[in-house]
mmCIF file of N, CA and C in Angstrom:
data_model
loop_
_atom_site.group_PDB
_atom_site.id
_atom_site.type_symbol
_atom_site.label_atom_id
_atom_site.label_comp_id
_atom_site.label_asym_id
_atom_site.label_seq_id
_atom_site.Cartn_x
_atom_site.Cartn_y
_atom_site.Cartn_z
ATOM 1 N N MET P 1 1.119 -1.024 0.110
ATOM 2 C CA MET P 1 0.281 0.104 0.220
ATOM 3 C C MET P 1 0.872 1.323 0.269
ATOM 4 N N SER P 2 0.566 2.019 -0.924
ATOM 5 C CA SER P 2 1.528 3.465 -1.392
ATOM 6 C C SER P 2 0.917 4.508 0.027
ATOM 7 N N SER P 3 1.861 5.010 0.286
ATOM 8 C CA SER P 3 1.479 6.382 1.019
ATOM 9 C C SER P 3 0.587 7.055 0.611
ATOM 10 N N LYS P 4 0.218 6.979 -0.951
ATOM 11 C CA LYS P 4 -0.521 7.792 -1.482
ATOM 12 C C LYS P 4 -2.100 7.626 -0.940
ATOM 13 N N ASN P 5 -2.142 6.444 -1.291
ATOM 14 C CA ASN P 5 -3.733 5.768 -0.906
ATOM 15 C C ASN P 5 -3.843 5.188 0.746
ATOM 16 N N LEU P 6 -2.724 5.946 1.595
ATOM 17 C CA LEU P 6 -3.016 5.657 2.996
ATOM 18 C C LEU P 6 -4.663 5.746 3.453
ATOM 19 N N PHE P 7 -5.293 6.655 3.314
ATOM 20 C CA PHE P 7 -6.625 6.755 4.054
ATOM 21 C C PHE P 7 -7.678 6.948 2.816
ATOM 22 N N GLY P 8 -7.184 6.347 1.668
ATOM 23 C CA GLY P 8 -8.534 5.880 0.659
ATOM 24 C C GLY P 8 -8.563 6.875 -0.385
ATOM 25 N N GLY P 9 -7.620 7.767 -0.192
ATOM 26 C CA GLY P 9 -7.726 9.088 -1.546
ATOM 27 C C GLY P 9 -8.708 10.096 -1.264
ATOM 28 N N PRO P 10 -8.588 11.076 -1.977
ATOM 29 C CA PRO P 10 -9.609 12.518 -1.638
ATOM 30 C C PRO P 10 -11.179 12.010 -1.580
ATOM 31 N N ARG P 11 -11.117 11.241 -2.632
ATOM 32 C CA ARG P 11 -12.712 11.076 -2.571
ATOM 33 C C ARG P 11 -13.134 10.129 -1.265
ATOM 34 N N THR P 12 -12.690 9.552 -0.700
ATOM 35 C CA THR P 12 -13.116 8.823 0.462
ATOM 36 C C THR P 12 -13.156 9.578 1.397
ATOM 37 N N LEU P 13 -12.242 10.306 1.569
ATOM 38 C CA LEU P 13 -12.009 11.379 2.885
ATOM 39 C C LEU P 13 -13.238 12.431 2.738
ATOM 40 N N LEU P 14 -13.786 12.748 1.306
ATOM 41 C CA LEU P 14 -14.737 13.744 1.135
ATOM 42 C C LEU P 14 -15.934 12.929 1.285
ATOM 43 N N ILE P 15 -16.173 11.571 1.246
ATOM 44 C CA ILE P 15 -17.181 10.999 1.650
ATOM 45 C C ILE P 15 -17.353 10.771 3.430
ATOM 46 N N VAL P 16 -16.483 10.610 3.832
ATOM 47 C CA VAL P 16 -16.246 10.651 5.292
ATOM 48 C C VAL P 16 -16.512 11.624 5.959
ATOM 49 N N ALA P 17 -16.020 12.880 5.395
ATOM 50 C CA ALA P 17 -16.600 14.423 5.961
ATOM 51 C C ALA P 17 -17.901 14.367 5.877
ATOM 52 N N ALA P 18 -18.536 14.082 4.746
ATOM 53 C CA ALA P 18 -19.865 14.181 4.274
ATOM 54 C C ALA P 18 -20.944 13.376 5.480
ATOM 55 N N VAL P 19 -20.411 12.387 5.711
ATOM 56 C CA VAL P 19 -21.103 11.303 6.421
ATOM 57 C C VAL P 19 -21.163 12.184 7.844
ATOM 58 N N VAL P 20 -20.219 12.632 8.377
ATOM 59 C CA VAL P 20 -20.190 13.092 9.899
ATOM 60 C C VAL P 20 -20.690 14.266 10.013
ATOM 61 N N VAL P 21 -20.750 15.300 8.903
ATOM 62 C CA VAL P 21 -21.715 16.290 8.953
ATOM 63 C C VAL P 21 -23.113 16.160 8.809
ATOM 64 N N ALA P 22 -23.558 15.089 7.854
ATOM 65 C CA ALA P 22 -24.838 14.485 7.917
ATOM 66 C C ALA P 22 -25.210 14.128 9.214
ATOM 67 N N ILE P 23 -24.660 13.079 9.981
ATOM 68 C CA ILE P 23 -25.107 12.547 11.389
ATOM 69 C C ILE P 23 -25.048 13.902 12.564
ATOM 70 N N ALA P 24 -24.132 14.923 12.338
ATOM 71 C CA ALA P 24 -24.370 15.826 13.186
ATOM 72 C C ALA P 24 -25.727 17.039 12.834
ATOM 73 N N LEU P 25 -25.901 17.392 11.464
ATOM 74 C CA LEU P 25 -27.269 17.561 11.407
ATOM 75 C C LEU P 25 -28.423 16.825 11.858
ATOM 76 N N VAL P 26 -28.508 15.587 11.613
ATOM 77 C CA VAL P 26 -29.449 14.760 11.983
ATOM 78 C C VAL P 26 -29.805 14.770 13.404
ATOM 79 N N ALA P 27 -28.477 15.029 14.418
ATOM 80 C CA ALA P 27 -28.722 14.854 15.626
ATOM 81 C C ALA P 27 -29.004 16.074 15.820
ATOM 82 N N ALA P 28 -28.541 17.405 15.379
ATOM 83 C CA ALA P 28 -29.236 18.649 15.639
ATOM 84 C C ALA P 28 -30.807 18.517 15.349
ATOM 85 N N ALA P 29 -31.126 18.039 14.473
ATOM 86 C CA ALA P 29 -32.500 18.338 14.161
ATOM 87 C C ALA P 29 -33.348 17.286 15.307
ATOM 88 N N ALA P 30 -33.279 16.260 15.673
ATOM 89 C CA ALA P 30 -33.573 15.698 16.529
ATOM 90 C C ALA P 30 -33.425 16.228 17.695
ATOM 91 N N THR P 31 -32.590 16.925 18.504
ATOM 92 C CA THR P 31 -32.620 17.377 19.364
ATOM 93 C C THR P 31 -33.444 18.609 19.619
ATOM 94 N N LEU P 32 -33.647 19.052 18.413
ATOM 95 C CA LEU P 32 -34.713 20.147 18.389
ATOM 96 C C LEU P 32 -35.825 19.809 18.290
ATOM 97 N N LEU P 33 -36.323 18.506 17.933
ATOM 98 C CA LEU P 33 -37.575 18.324 17.452
ATOM 99 C C LEU P 33 -37.921 17.872 19.224
ATOM 100 N N VAL P 34 -36.911 16.844 19.509
ATOM 101 C CA VAL P 34 -37.644 16.470 21.082
ATOM 102 C C VAL P 34 -37.607 17.506 21.952
ATOM 103 N N ARG P 35 -36.863 18.466 21.747
ATOM 104 C CA ARG P 35 -37.285 20.089 22.893
ATOM 105 C C ARG P 35 -38.433 20.721 22.365
ATOM 106 N N ALA P 36 -38.823 20.682 20.993
ATOM 107 C CA ALA P 36 -40.230 21.048 20.670
ATOM 108 C C ALA P 36 -41.333 20.328 21.305
ATOM 109 N N VAL P 37 -41.201 19.212 21.429
ATOM 110 C CA VAL P 37 -42.317 18.005 21.675
ATOM 111 C C VAL P 37 -42.545 18.012 23.203
ATOM 112 N N LEU P 38 -41.092 17.699 23.790
ATOM 113 C CA LEU P 38 -41.265 17.759 25.546
ATOM 114 C C LEU P 38 -41.098 19.011 25.803
ATOM 115 N N GLY P 39 -40.828 20.037 25.478
ATOM 116 C CA GLY P 39 -40.355 21.397 26.312
ATOM 117 C C GLY P 39 -39.038 21.416 26.697
ATOM 118 N N PRO P 40 -38.584 22.334 27.519
ATOM 119 C CA PRO P 40 -37.074 22.455 27.769
ATOM 120 C C PRO P 40 -37.323 21.627 29.176
ATOM 121 N N PRO P 41 -36.253 20.903 29.724
ATOM 122 C CA PRO P 41 -36.527 20.060 30.899
ATOM 123 C C PRO P 41 -36.974 20.815 32.501
ATOM 124 N N GLU P 42 -37.186 20.224 33.276
ATOM 125 C CA GLU P 42 -38.031 20.776 34.358
ATOM 126 C C GLU P 42 -37.508 20.207 35.302
ATOM 127 N N GLY P 43 -37.144 20.548 36.481
ATOM 128 C CA GLY P 43 -36.684 20.230 37.514
ATOM 129 C C GLY P 43 -35.568 21.218 38.279
ATOM 130 N N GLU P 44 -34.641 20.889 39.378
ATOM 131 C CA GLU P 44 -34.016 21.963 39.449
ATOM 132 C C GLU P 44 -32.834 21.851 38.879
ATOM 133 N N ASP P 45 -32.282 23.073 38.757
ATOM 134 C CA ASP P 45 -31.067 23.431 38.232
ATOM 135 C C ASP P 45 -30.041 22.691 38.885
ATOM 136 N N PRO P 46 -29.445 21.972 38.100
ATOM 137 C CA PRO P 46 -28.361 20.956 38.662
ATOM 138 C C PRO P 46 -26.878 21.977 39.170
ATOM 139 N N PHE P 47 -26.981 23.193 38.897
ATOM 140 C CA PHE P 47 -25.537 23.878 38.496
ATOM 141 C C PHE P 47 -25.884 24.953 39.983
ATOM 142 N N GLU P 48 -27.084 24.696 40.727
ATOM 143 C CA GLU P 48 -27.399 25.545 41.798
ATOM 144 C C GLU P 48 -27.187 24.843 43.031
ATOM 145 N N ILE P 49 -26.337 25.919 43.875
ATOM 146 C CA ILE P 49 -25.888 25.524 45.140
ATOM 147 C C ILE P 49 -26.949 25.649 46.130
ATOM 148 N N GLU P 50 -27.509 24.964 46.828
ATOM 149 C CA GLU P 50 -28.715 25.367 47.544
ATOM 150 C C GLU P 50 -27.476 26.054 49.001
ATOM 151 N N GLY P 51 -28.841 26.925 49.436
ATOM 152 C CA GLY P 51 -28.053 27.835 50.434
ATOM 153 C C GLY P 51 -26.976 28.844 49.901
ATOM 154 N N TYR P 52 -26.806 29.096 48.690
ATOM 155 C CA TYR P 52 -26.030 30.047 48.331
ATOM 156 C C TYR P 52 -26.867 31.303 47.342
ATOM 157 N N SER P 53 -26.277 32.295 47.180
ATOM 158 C CA SER P 53 -26.876 33.022 46.415
ATOM 159 C C SER P 53 -26.071 34.258 45.920
ATOM 160 N N VAL P 54 -26.151 34.471 44.380
ATOM 161 C CA VAL P 54 -25.055 35.803 43.862
ATOM 162 C C VAL P 54 -25.689 37.345 44.610
ATOM 163 N N VAL P 55 -24.212 37.640 45.243
ATOM 164 C CA VAL P 55 -24.216 39.160 46.052
ATOM 165 C C VAL P 55 -24.013 40.071 44.850
ATOM 166 N N GLN P 56 -24.821 40.937 44.713
ATOM 167 C CA GLN P 56 -24.877 42.134 43.630
ATOM 168 C C GLN P 56 -23.719 43.235 44.697
ATOM 169 N N VAL P 57 -22.300 43.540 44.486
ATOM 170 C CA VAL P 57 -21.809 44.363 44.607
ATOM 171 C C VAL P 57 -21.774 46.036 44.218
ATOM 172 N N ASP P 58 -21.984 46.888 44.965
ATOM 173 C CA ASP P 58 -22.015 48.261 44.199
ATOM 174 C C ASP P 58 -20.564 48.679 43.617
ATOM 175 N N PRO P 59 -20.581 49.120 42.783
ATOM 176 C CA PRO P 59 -19.381 49.253 41.747
ATOM 177 C C PRO P 59 -18.659 50.727 42.855
ATOM 178 N N GLN P 60 -19.109 51.451 43.409
ATOM 179 C CA GLN P 60 -18.174 51.949 44.289
ATOM 180 C C GLN P 60 -17.492 51.340 45.541
ATOM 181 N N VAL P 61 -18.036 50.420 46.071
ATOM 182 C CA VAL P 61 -17.714 49.412 47.096
ATOM 183 C C VAL P 61 -16.340 48.902 46.692
ATOM 184 N N ILE P 62 -16.100 48.484 44.933
ATOM 185 C CA ILE P 62 -15.439 47.962 44.667
ATOM 186 C C ILE P 62 -13.915 48.614 44.462
ATOM 187 N N ASP P 63 -14.340 49.845 43.860
ATOM 188 C CA ASP P 63 -13.544 51.030 43.778
ATOM 189 C C ASP P 63 -12.791 51.265 45.210
ATOM 190 N N LEU P 64 -13.501 51.439 46.332
ATOM 191 C CA LEU P 64 -12.646 51.539 47.458
ATOM 192 C C LEU P 64 -12.011 50.670 47.670
ATOM 193 N N ALA P 65 -12.585 48.965 47.734
ATOM 194 C CA ALA P 65 -11.639 47.938 48.002
ATOM 195 C C ALA P 65 -10.190 48.514 47.224
ATOM 196 N N PHE P 66 -10.605 48.700 45.601
ATOM 197 C CA PHE P 66 -9.221 48.390 45.354
ATOM 198 C C PHE P 66 -8.498 50.198 45.600
ATOM 199 N N ALA P 67 -8.686 50.780 46.134
ATOM 200 C CA ALA P 67 -8.081 52.295 46.702
ATOM 201 C C ALA P 67 -7.467 51.864 48.147
ATOM 202 N N THR P 68 -8.205 50.938 48.672
ATOM 203 C CA THR P 68 -7.368 51.102 50.009
ATOM 204 C C THR P 68 -6.125 49.844 49.746
ATOM 205 N N ARG P 69 -5.701 49.207 48.877
ATOM 206 C CA ARG P 69 -4.528 48.105 49.046
ATOM 207 C C ARG P 69 -3.228 48.855 48.988
#
């Protein structure tokens, strides 16, 4: 086998690339279809930690913190 035909040539590579793109498009379409039928996932947010909340800090306080260093 020569190194020229190691991967089957340009036609085979093009076919493989086309199949990969087609599978990705089908998967994306299936995902959108399922989300449209079932709706968004419900339940608790798996990334939310119970007992913690986001704290908003006044920009002036941040400036003061940097000024005192």
